[in-house]
């Protein structure tokens, strides 16, 4: 397990329209009674944590986009170190990595599956499998929702698992053990897979490896869930920078990698036909006058494609950048305090109107409103207490 893990962690006309639609679909009218009082812009916010003296697992909150209010629903599921979460496209199942180095006597972590109760936010344990590597730290699904992908940090491996009909996971359909190292002998003594995800067309898989200073590219066979090296198989990141996470622009033309150790962003143009990357820019995530120690964590592109956000741990801020729509390059807009310590993760709500920052070392989830014209962030005053938060994800109710 990584050293940082030790710190634990809704008019009458509208109603008539709905009834008409339900009748056309032969949907029982009783279904309306279940949802009639529910705001159409309400979400469940799930927060993954590092468990220990304070945290018991995954926590749930109700968020109403129209009011910006966040209400605690308590512990959604008790599970060990659910440090990263992912929800299937049908919003039925939530998957979580269990970031540990020993699972039932094997040098590996786990992956847990839970069914989602949209009324209460509770998660019901469904199944778990080994992650095929120690210290699983990131999880995602392909665009069809048929495959779950996991990055295992400690062992430097990635694996793909098929999603069975009931949401459980089958035996891995793909596995890759990386090899090599980079210039920082303490943190890059070997491969450290830190994130994994598919491209918008579901044809390629990208994975950032902190230990190798590489963004790996795989050809993805969505029929069989297999991976094959791209041509070329990776794009190099500045030596010693430690690439951690990446984000792809909504139009699929640009890829942005945030590097933990180097506190920098690397922008690439992306050729979707060939699955190739061309570096465009390197830019710091920190203000020019910052002199302290800091490292990066999360990166997200706004759904409009106009802005990019990255988190700094140490400077404890969200760096906001404007994206040139033609060139894909980044221009700094502002650096905003997260109102807490160690913003390990943050996420934008599905509307793109709010940003939720998870401050791991101050046990808070802080909500910001996003200016749709400038991308700037303003604290809403809404804050939730959550122990050792490390991942935020949303589920429409």
CSV table of N, CA and C in Angstrom, one decimal, residues 113-251:
chain,number,residue,atom,x,y,z
A,113,UNK,N,-18.4,-5.4,-5.5
A,113,UNK,CA,-19.5,-5.0,-6.3
A,113,UNK,C,-20.7,-4.9,-5.3
A,114,UNK,N,-21.5,-3.8,-5.5
A,114,UNK,CA,-22.6,-3.5,-4.6
A,114,UNK,C,-23.8,-3.1,-5.5
A,115,UNK,N,-25.0,-3.6,-5.1
A,115,UNK,CA,-26.2,-3.1,-5.8
A,115,UNK,C,-26.6,-1.8,-5.1
A,116,UNK,N,-27.2,-0.9,-5.9
A,116,UNK,CA,-27.5,0.5,-5.4
A,116,UNK,C,-29.0,0.6,-5.1
A,117,UNK,N,-29.4,1.0,-3.9
A,117,UNK,CA,-30.7,1.3,-3.6
A,117,UNK,C,-30.9,2.8,-3.8
A,118,UNK,N,-31.7,3.2,-4.9
A,118,UNK,CA,-31.8,4.6,-5.3
A,118,UNK,C,-32.7,5.4,-4.3
A,119,UNK,N,-33.5,4.7,-3.5
A,119,UNK,CA,-34.3,5.4,-2.5
A,119,UNK,C,-33.5,5.8,-1.3
A,120,UNK,N,-32.7,4.9,-0.8
A,120,UNK,CA,-32.0,5.2,0.5
A,120,UNK,C,-30.5,5.5,0.3
A,121,UNK,N,-30.0,5.2,-0.9
A,121,UNK,CA,-28.6,5.3,-1.1
A,121,UNK,C,-27.7,4.2,-0.6
A,122,UNK,N,-28.4,3.2,0.1
A,122,UNK,CA,-27.6,2.1,0.7
A,122,UNK,C,-27.1,1.2,-0.4
A,123,UNK,N,-25.9,0.6,-0.1
A,123,UNK,CA,-25.3,-0.4,-1.1
A,123,UNK,C,-25.3,-1.8,-0.4
A,124,UNK,N,-25.8,-2.7,-1.2
A,124,UNK,CA,-25.8,-4.1,-0.8
A,124,UNK,C,-24.7,-4.9,-1.4
A,125,UNK,N,-23.9,-5.5,-0.6
A,125,UNK,CA,-22.8,-6.3,-1.1
A,125,UNK,C,-23.3,-7.4,-2.0
A,126,UNK,N,-22.6,-7.5,-3.2
A,126,UNK,CA,-23.0,-8.5,-4.2
A,126,UNK,C,-21.9,-9.5,-4.3
A,127,UNK,N,-20.6,-9.1,-4.5
A,127,UNK,CA,-19.6,-10.1,-4.7
A,127,UNK,C,-18.2,-9.3,-4.6
A,128,UNK,N,-17.2,-10.1,-4.6
A,128,UNK,CA,-15.8,-9.5,-4.6
A,128,UNK,C,-14.9,-10.5,-5.3
A,129,UNK,N,-13.9,-10.0,-6.0
A,129,UNK,CA,-12.9,-10.8,-6.7
A,129,UNK,C,-11.5,-10.2,-6.3
A,130,UNK,N,-10.5,-11.0,-6.6
A,130,UNK,CA,-9.1,-10.4,-6.4
A,130,UNK,C,-8.9,-9.4,-7.6
A,131,UNK,N,-8.0,-8.4,-7.3
A,131,UNK,CA,-7.8,-7.4,-8.3
A,131,UNK,C,-6.6,-7.7,-9.3
A,132,UNK,N,-6.0,-8.8,-9.0
A,132,UNK,CA,-4.9,-9.3,-9.8
A,132,UNK,C,-3.7,-8.4,-9.7
A,133,UNK,N,-3.5,-7.9,-8.4
A,133,UNK,CA,-2.3,-7.1,-8.1
A,133,UNK,C,-2.5,-6.4,-6.8
A,134,UNK,N,-1.4,-6.0,-6.2
A,134,UNK,CA,-1.4,-5.4,-4.9
A,134,UNK,C,-1.7,-3.9,-5.0
A,135,UNK,N,-2.4,-3.3,-4.0
A,135,UNK,CA,-2.7,-1.9,-4.0
A,135,UNK,C,-3.6,-1.4,-5.1
A,136,UNK,N,-4.7,-2.0,-5.4
A,136,UNK,CA,-5.5,-1.4,-6.5
A,136,UNK,C,-6.0,0.0,-6.1
A,137,UNK,N,-5.8,1.0,-7.0
A,137,UNK,CA,-6.1,2.4,-6.6
A,137,UNK,C,-7.0,3.1,-7.6
A,138,UNK,N,-7.4,2.4,-8.7
A,138,UNK,CA,-8.3,3.1,-9.7
A,138,UNK,C,-9.1,2.0,-10.4
A,139,UNK,N,-10.4,2.4,-10.7
A,139,UNK,CA,-11.3,1.5,-11.3
A,139,UNK,C,-12.2,2.3,-12.3
A,140,UNK,N,-12.5,1.7,-13.4
A,140,UNK,CA,-13.4,2.3,-14.4
A,140,UNK,C,-14.1,1.2,-15.2
A,141,UNK,N,-15.1,1.6,-16.0
A,141,UNK,CA,-15.8,0.7,-16.8
A,141,UNK,C,-15.7,1.1,-18.3
A,142,UNK,N,-15.8,0.2,-19.2
A,142,UNK,CA,-15.8,0.5,-20.6
A,142,UNK,C,-17.2,1.2,-20.9
A,143,UNK,N,-17.3,1.7,-22.2
A,143,UNK,CA,-18.5,2.5,-22.5
A,143,UNK,C,-19.8,1.6,-22.5
A,144,UNK,N,-19.6,0.3,-22.8
A,144,UNK,CA,-20.8,-0.6,-22.8
A,144,UNK,C,-21.2,-1.0,-21.4
A,145,UNK,N,-20.3,-0.8,-20.4
A,145,UNK,CA,-20.6,-1.3,-19.1
A,145,UNK,C,-20.4,-2.8,-19.0
A,146,UNK,N,-19.8,-3.4,-19.9
A,146,UNK,CA,-19.6,-4.9,-19.9
A,146,UNK,C,-18.3,-5.3,-19.3
A,147,UNK,N,-17.4,-4.4,-19.1
A,147,UNK,CA,-16.1,-4.7,-18.5
A,147,UNK,C,-15.6,-3.7,-17.5
A,148,UNK,N,-15.0,-4.2,-16.4
A,148,UNK,CA,-14.5,-3.3,-15.4
A,148,UNK,C,-12.9,-3.4,-15.5
A,149,UNK,N,-12.3,-2.2,-15.4
A,149,UNK,CA,-10.8,-2.2,-15.5
A,149,UNK,C,-10.2,-1.7,-14.2
A,150,UNK,N,-9.1,-2.3,-13.8
A,150,UNK,CA,-8.5,-1.9,-12.5
A,150,UNK,C,-7.0,-1.7,-12.7
A,151,UNK,N,-6.5,-0.6,-12.0
A,151,UNK,CA,-5.1,-0.4,-12.0
A,151,UNK,C,-4.6,-0.7,-10.6
A,152,UNK,N,-3.5,-1.5,-10.5
A,152,UNK,CA,-3.0,-1.9,-9.2
A,152,UNK,C,-1.6,-1.2,-9.0
A,153,UNK,N,-1.6,-0.3,-8.1
A,153,UNK,CA,-0.4,0.6,-7.9
A,153,UNK,C,0.8,-0.2,-7.5
A,154,UNK,N,0.7,-0.9,-6.4
A,154,UNK,CA,1.9,-1.5,-5.8
A,154,UNK,C,2.6,-2.5,-6.7
A,155,UNK,N,1.8,-3.3,-7.4
A,155,UNK,CA,2.4,-4.3,-8.2
A,155,UNK,C,2.6,-3.9,-9.7
A,156,UNK,N,2.1,-2.7,-10.1
A,156,UNK,CA,2.3,-2.3,-11.4
A,156,UNK,C,1.6,-3.1,-12.4
A,157,UNK,N,0.3,-3.5,-12.1
A,157,UNK,CA,-0.4,-4.4,-13.1
A,157,UNK,C,-1.8,-3.7,-13.4
A,158,UNK,N,-2.3,-4.1,-14.5
A,158,UNK,CA,-3.7,-3.7,-14.8
A,158,UNK,C,-4.5,-5.0,-15.2
A,159,UNK,N,-5.8,-5.0,-15.0
A,159,UNK,CA,-6.6,-6.1,-15.3
A,159,UNK,C,-8.0,-5.7,-15.8
A,160,UNK,N,-8.6,-6.5,-16.6
A,160,UNK,CA,-9.9,-6.3,-17.1
A,160,UNK,C,-10.8,-7.5,-16.7
A,161,UNK,N,-12.0,-7.2,-16.2
A,161,UNK,CA,-12.9,-8.2,-15.7
A,161,UNK,C,-14.3,-8.1,-16.4
A,162,UNK,N,-14.9,-9.2,-16.8
A,162,UNK,CA,-16.2,-9.1,-17.5
A,162,UNK,C,-17.3,-8.9,-16.4
A,163,UNK,N,-18.3,-8.1,-16.8
A,163,UNK,CA,-19.4,-7.9,-15.9
A,163,UNK,C,-20.5,-9.0,-16.3
A,164,UNK,N,-20.8,-9.8,-15.3
A,164,UNK,CA,-21.8,-10.8,-15.6
A,164,UNK,C,-23.2,-10.2,-15.5
A,165,UNK,N,-24.2,-11.0,-15.9
A,165,UNK,CA,-25.6,-10.5,-16.1
A,165,UNK,C,-26.1,-9.9,-14.8
A,166,UNK,N,-25.8,-10.4,-13.7
A,166,UNK,CA,-26.3,-9.9,-12.4
A,166,UNK,C,-25.4,-8.8,-11.8
A,167,UNK,N,-24.3,-8.4,-12.5
A,167,UNK,CA,-23.5,-7.4,-12.0
A,167,UNK,C,-22.2,-7.9,-11.3
A,168,UNK,N,-22.1,-9.2,-11.0
A,168,UNK,CA,-20.9,-9.7,-10.5
A,168,UNK,C,-19.8,-9.7,-11.5
A,169,UNK,N,-18.6,-9.9,-11.1
A,169,UNK,CA,-17.4,-9.9,-12.0
A,169,UNK,C,-16.9,-11.3,-12.2
A,170,UNK,N,-16.6,-11.6,-13.5
A,170,UNK,CA,-16.1,-12.9,-13.8
A,170,UNK,C,-14.5,-12.9,-13.8
A,171,UNK,N,-13.9,-14.0,-14.2
A,171,UNK,CA,-12.5,-14.1,-14.2
A,171,UNK,C,-11.9,-13.1,-15.2
A,172,UNK,N,-10.7,-12.6,-14.9
A,172,UNK,CA,-10.1,-11.5,-15.7
A,172,UNK,C,-9.9,-12.0,-17.2
A,173,UNK,N,-10.3,-11.1,-18.1
A,173,UNK,CA,-10.2,-11.4,-19.5
A,173,UNK,C,-8.9,-10.8,-20.1
A,174,UNK,N,-8.2,-9.9,-19.3
A,174,UNK,CA,-7.0,-9.3,-19.7
A,174,UNK,C,-6.2,-9.0,-18.4
A,175,UNK,N,-4.8,-9.1,-18.6
A,175,UNK,CA,-3.9,-8.8,-17.5
A,175,UNK,C,-2.6,-8.4,-18.1
A,176,UNK,N,-2.0,-7.3,-17.5
A,176,UNK,CA,-0.7,-6.9,-18.0
A,176,UNK,C,0.2,-6.5,-16.8
A,177,UNK,N,1.3,-7.1,-16.7
A,177,UNK,CA,2.3,-6.8,-15.8
A,177,UNK,C,3.4,-5.9,-16.4
A,178,UNK,N,3.5,-4.7,-15.9
A,178,UNK,CA,4.5,-3.8,-16.5
A,178,UNK,C,5.9,-4.1,-15.9
A,179,UNK,N,6.9,-3.6,-16.5
A,179,UNK,CA,8.3,-3.7,-16.1
A,179,UNK,C,9.1,-2.4,-16.3
A,180,UNK,N,10.1,-2.2,-15.5
A,180,UNK,CA,10.9,-1.1,-15.7
A,180,UNK,C,10.9,-0.1,-14.5
A,181,UNK,N,11.5,1.0,-14.7
A,181,UNK,CA,11.6,2.0,-13.6
A,181,UNK,C,11.9,3.4,-14.2
A,182,UNK,N,12.1,4.4,-13.4
A,182,UNK,CA,12.4,5.7,-13.9
A,182,UNK,C,13.4,6.4,-13.0
A,183,UNK,N,13.6,7.7,-13.1
A,183,UNK,CA,14.8,8.3,-12.5
A,183,UNK,C,14.7,8.5,-11.0
A,184,UNK,N,13.5,8.5,-10.4
A,184,UNK,CA,13.4,8.7,-8.9
A,184,UNK,C,13.4,7.3,-8.3
A,185,UNK,N,14.6,7.0,-7.7
A,185,UNK,CA,14.8,5.6,-7.2
A,185,UNK,C,13.9,5.2,-6.0
A,186,UNK,N,13.4,6.2,-5.3
A,186,UNK,CA,12.5,6.0,-4.1
A,186,UNK,C,11.1,5.7,-4.5
A,187,UNK,N,10.5,6.5,-5.4
A,187,UNK,CA,9.1,6.4,-5.8
A,187,UNK,C,8.9,5.7,-7.2
A,188,UNK,N,10.0,5.6,-7.9
A,188,UNK,CA,9.9,5.0,-9.3
A,188,UNK,C,10.8,3.9,-9.5
A,189,UNK,N,10.9,3.1,-8.4
A,189,UNK,CA,11.8,1.9,-8.4
A,189,UNK,C,11.3,0.8,-9.3
A,190,UNK,N,10.0,0.9,-9.6
A,190,UNK,CA,9.3,-0.1,-10.4
A,190,UNK,C,8.0,0.5,-11.0
A,191,UNK,N,7.3,-0.3,-11.8
A,191,UNK,CA,6.0,0.2,-12.3
A,191,UNK,C,5.0,0.4,-11.3
A,192,UNK,N,4.2,1.5,-11.4
A,192,UNK,CA,3.1,1.8,-10.5
A,192,UNK,C,1.9,2.3,-11.3
A,193,UNK,N,1.1,1.3,-11.7
A,193,UNK,CA,-0.1,1.7,-12.5
A,193,UNK,C,-1.1,2.5,-11.6
A,194,UNK,N,-1.4,3.7,-12.1
A,194,UNK,CA,-2.2,4.6,-11.2
A,194,UNK,C,-3.6,5.0,-11.7
A,195,UNK,N,-3.9,4.7,-12.9
A,195,UNK,CA,-5.2,5.0,-13.5
A,195,UNK,C,-5.4,4.2,-14.8
A,196,UNK,N,-6.7,4.0,-15.1
A,196,UNK,CA,-7.0,3.2,-16.4
A,196,UNK,C,-8.4,3.6,-16.8
A,197,UNK,N,-8.6,3.8,-18.2
A,197,UNK,CA,-9.9,4.1,-18.7
A,197,UNK,C,-9.9,4.0,-20.2
A,198,UNK,N,-11.1,3.9,-20.8
A,198,UNK,CA,-11.2,3.8,-22.2
A,198,UNK,C,-11.3,5.1,-22.9
A,199,UNK,N,-11.0,5.2,-24.2
A,199,UNK,CA,-11.2,6.4,-25.0
A,199,UNK,C,-12.7,6.5,-25.4
A,200,UNK,N,-13.2,7.7,-25.8
A,200,UNK,CA,-14.6,7.8,-26.1
A,200,UNK,C,-15.2,6.8,-27.1
A,201,UNK,N,-14.4,6.4,-28.0
A,201,UNK,CA,-14.9,5.4,-29.0
A,201,UNK,C,-14.8,4.0,-28.5
A,202,UNK,N,-14.3,3.7,-27.3
A,202,UNK,CA,-14.2,2.4,-26.7
A,202,UNK,C,-13.2,1.5,-27.4
A,203,UNK,N,-12.3,2.1,-28.3
A,203,UNK,CA,-11.4,1.2,-29.0
A,203,UNK,C,-10.1,1.1,-28.4
A,204,UNK,N,-9.7,2.1,-27.5
A,204,UNK,CA,-8.4,2.0,-26.9
A,204,UNK,C,-8.6,2.2,-25.4
A,205,UNK,N,-7.6,1.7,-24.7
A,205,UNK,CA,-7.5,1.9,-23.2
A,205,UNK,C,-6.2,2.7,-22.9
A,206,UNK,N,-6.3,3.7,-22.0
A,206,UNK,CA,-5.1,4.4,-21.6
A,206,UNK,C,-4.9,4.1,-20.1
A,207,UNK,N,-3.6,4.1,-19.7
A,207,UNK,CA,-3.3,3.9,-18.3
A,207,UNK,C,-2.0,4.7,-18.0
A,208,UNK,N,-2.1,5.5,-16.9
A,208,UNK,CA,-1.0,6.3,-16.5
A,208,UNK,C,-0.2,5.5,-15.5
A,209,UNK,N,1.1,5.4,-15.7
A,209,UNK,CA,2.0,4.7,-14.8
A,209,UNK,C,3.0,5.6,-14.2
A,210,UNK,N,2.9,5.8,-12.8
A,210,UNK,CA,3.7,6.8,-12.1
A,210,UNK,C,5.2,6.3,-12.1
A,211,UNK,N,5.4,5.0,-12.0
A,211,UNK,CA,6.7,4.5,-11.9
A,211,UNK,C,7.5,4.5,-13.2
A,212,UNK,N,6.8,4.5,-14.3
A,212,UNK,CA,7.5,4.4,-15.6
A,212,UNK,C,7.5,5.8,-16.3
A,213,UNK,N,6.8,6.8,-15.8
A,213,UNK,CA,6.7,8.0,-16.5
A,213,UNK,C,6.1,7.8,-17.9
A,214,UNK,N,5.0,7.0,-18.0
A,214,UNK,CA,4.4,6.7,-19.2
A,214,UNK,C,2.9,6.7,-19.2
A,215,UNK,N,2.3,7.1,-20.3
A,215,UNK,CA,0.9,6.9,-20.5
A,215,UNK,C,0.8,5.8,-21.5
A,216,UNK,N,0.4,4.6,-21.0
A,216,UNK,CA,0.3,3.5,-21.9
A,216,UNK,C,-0.9,3.4,-22.7
A,217,UNK,N,-0.8,2.9,-23.9
A,217,UNK,CA,-1.9,2.8,-24.8
A,217,UNK,C,-2.1,1.3,-25.2
A,218,UNK,N,-3.4,0.8,-25.0
A,218,UNK,CA,-3.7,-0.5,-25.4
A,218,UNK,C,-4.8,-0.5,-26.4
A,219,UNK,N,-4.8,-1.4,-27.4
A,219,UNK,CA,-6.0,-1.7,-28.2
A,219,UNK,C,-6.9,-2.5,-27.5
A,220,UNK,N,-8.2,-2.1,-27.4
A,220,UNK,CA,-9.2,-2.8,-26.6
A,220,UNK,C,-10.2,-3.5,-27.5
A,221,UNK,N,-10.3,-4.8,-27.3
A,221,UNK,CA,-11.3,-5.7,-28.0
A,221,UNK,C,-12.5,-5.7,-27.1
A,222,UNK,N,-13.6,-4.9,-27.4
A,222,UNK,CA,-14.8,-4.8,-26.6
A,222,UNK,C,-15.6,-6.1,-26.7
A,223,UNK,N,-15.4,-6.9,-27.7
A,223,UNK,CA,-16.1,-8.2,-27.8
A,223,UNK,C,-15.6,-9.2,-26.8
A,224,UNK,N,-14.3,-9.2,-26.5
A,224,UNK,CA,-13.7,-10.2,-25.7
A,224,UNK,C,-13.1,-9.7,-24.4
A,225,UNK,N,-13.0,-8.3,-24.3
A,225,UNK,CA,-12.4,-7.7,-23.1
A,225,UNK,C,-10.9,-7.9,-23.0
A,226,UNK,N,-10.2,-8.0,-24.2
A,226,UNK,CA,-8.8,-8.2,-24.2
A,226,UNK,C,-8.0,-6.9,-24.5
A,227,UNK,N,-6.8,-6.9,-24.1
A,227,UNK,CA,-5.9,-5.7,-24.4
A,227,UNK,C,-4.7,-6.2,-25.2
A,228,UNK,N,-4.3,-5.3,-26.1
A,228,UNK,CA,-3.1,-5.5,-26.9
A,228,UNK,C,-2.3,-4.2,-27.0
A,229,UNK,N,-1.0,-4.3,-27.0
A,229,UNK,CA,-0.2,-3.0,-27.0
A,229,UNK,C,-0.5,-2.1,-28.2
A,230,UNK,N,-0.6,-0.8,-28.0
A,230,UNK,CA,-0.9,0.1,-29.1
A,230,UNK,C,0.4,0.2,-29.9
A,231,UNK,N,0.3,1.0,-31.0
A,231,UNK,CA,1.4,1.2,-31.8
A,231,UNK,C,1.6,2.7,-32.1
A,232,UNK,N,2.5,3.4,-31.3
A,232,UNK,CA,3.3,2.8,-30.2
A,232,UNK,C,2.6,2.5,-29.0
A,233,UNK,N,3.2,1.7,-28.0
A,233,UNK,CA,2.5,1.2,-26.8
A,233,UNK,C,2.4,2.3,-25.7
A,234,UNK,N,3.1,3.4,-25.8
A,234,UNK,CA,3.0,4.4,-24.8
A,234,UNK,C,3.5,5.8,-25.3
A,235,UNK,N,3.1,6.8,-24.5
A,235,UNK,CA,3.6,8.1,-24.7
A,235,UNK,C,4.4,8.5,-23.5
A,236,UNK,N,5.6,9.0,-23.7
A,236,UNK,CA,6.5,9.3,-22.6
A,236,UNK,C,6.1,10.7,-21.9
A,237,UNK,N,6.2,10.7,-20.6
A,237,UNK,CA,6.0,11.9,-19.8
A,237,UNK,C,7.3,12.3,-19.3
A,238,UNK,N,7.5,13.6,-19.0
A,238,UNK,CA,8.7,14.2,-18.5
A,238,UNK,C,9.3,13.3,-17.4
A,239,UNK,N,10.6,12.9,-17.5
A,239,UNK,CA,11.2,12.0,-16.5
A,239,UNK,C,11.1,12.6,-15.1
A,240,UNK,N,10.7,11.7,-14.2
A,240,UNK,CA,10.6,12.1,-12.8
A,240,UNK,C,9.3,12.8,-12.4
A,241,UNK,N,8.4,12.9,-13.4
A,241,UNK,CA,7.2,13.7,-13.1
A,241,UNK,C,6.1,12.8,-12.4
A,242,UNK,N,6.1,11.5,-12.7
A,242,UNK,CA,5.1,10.6,-12.0
A,242,UNK,C,3.7,10.8,-12.4
A,243,UNK,N,3.4,10.5,-13.7
A,243,UNK,CA,2.0,10.6,-14.1
A,243,UNK,C,1.0,9.8,-13.3
A,244,UNK,N,-0.1,10.4,-12.9
A,244,UNK,CA,-1.0,9.8,-12.0
A,244,UNK,C,-2.4,9.5,-12.6
A,245,UNK,N,-3.1,10.6,-13.0
A,245,UNK,CA,-4.4,10.4,-13.7
A,245,UNK,C,-4.4,11.2,-15.0
A,246,UNK,N,-5.5,10.9,-15.8
A,246,UNK,CA,-5.6,11.6,-17.1
A,246,UNK,C,-7.1,11.9,-17.3
A,247,UNK,N,-7.3,12.9,-18.2
A,247,UNK,CA,-8.7,13.2,-18.6
A,247,UNK,C,-8.7,13.4,-20.1
A,248,UNK,N,-9.8,13.1,-20.7
A,248,UNK,CA,-10.0,13.2,-22.2
A,248,UNK,C,-11.0,14.2,-22.5
A,249,UNK,N,-10.8,15.1,-23.4
A,249,UNK,CA,-11.7,16.2,-23.8
A,249,UNK,C,-13.0,15.5,-24.3
A,250,UNK,N,-14.2,16.2,-24.1
A,250,UNK,CA,-15.4,15.6,-24.6
A,250,UNK,C,-15.4,15.3,-26.1
A,251,UNK,N,-14.7,16.1,-26.9
A,251,UNK,CA,-14.7,15.8,-28.3
A,251,UNK,C,-13.7,14.7,-28.7
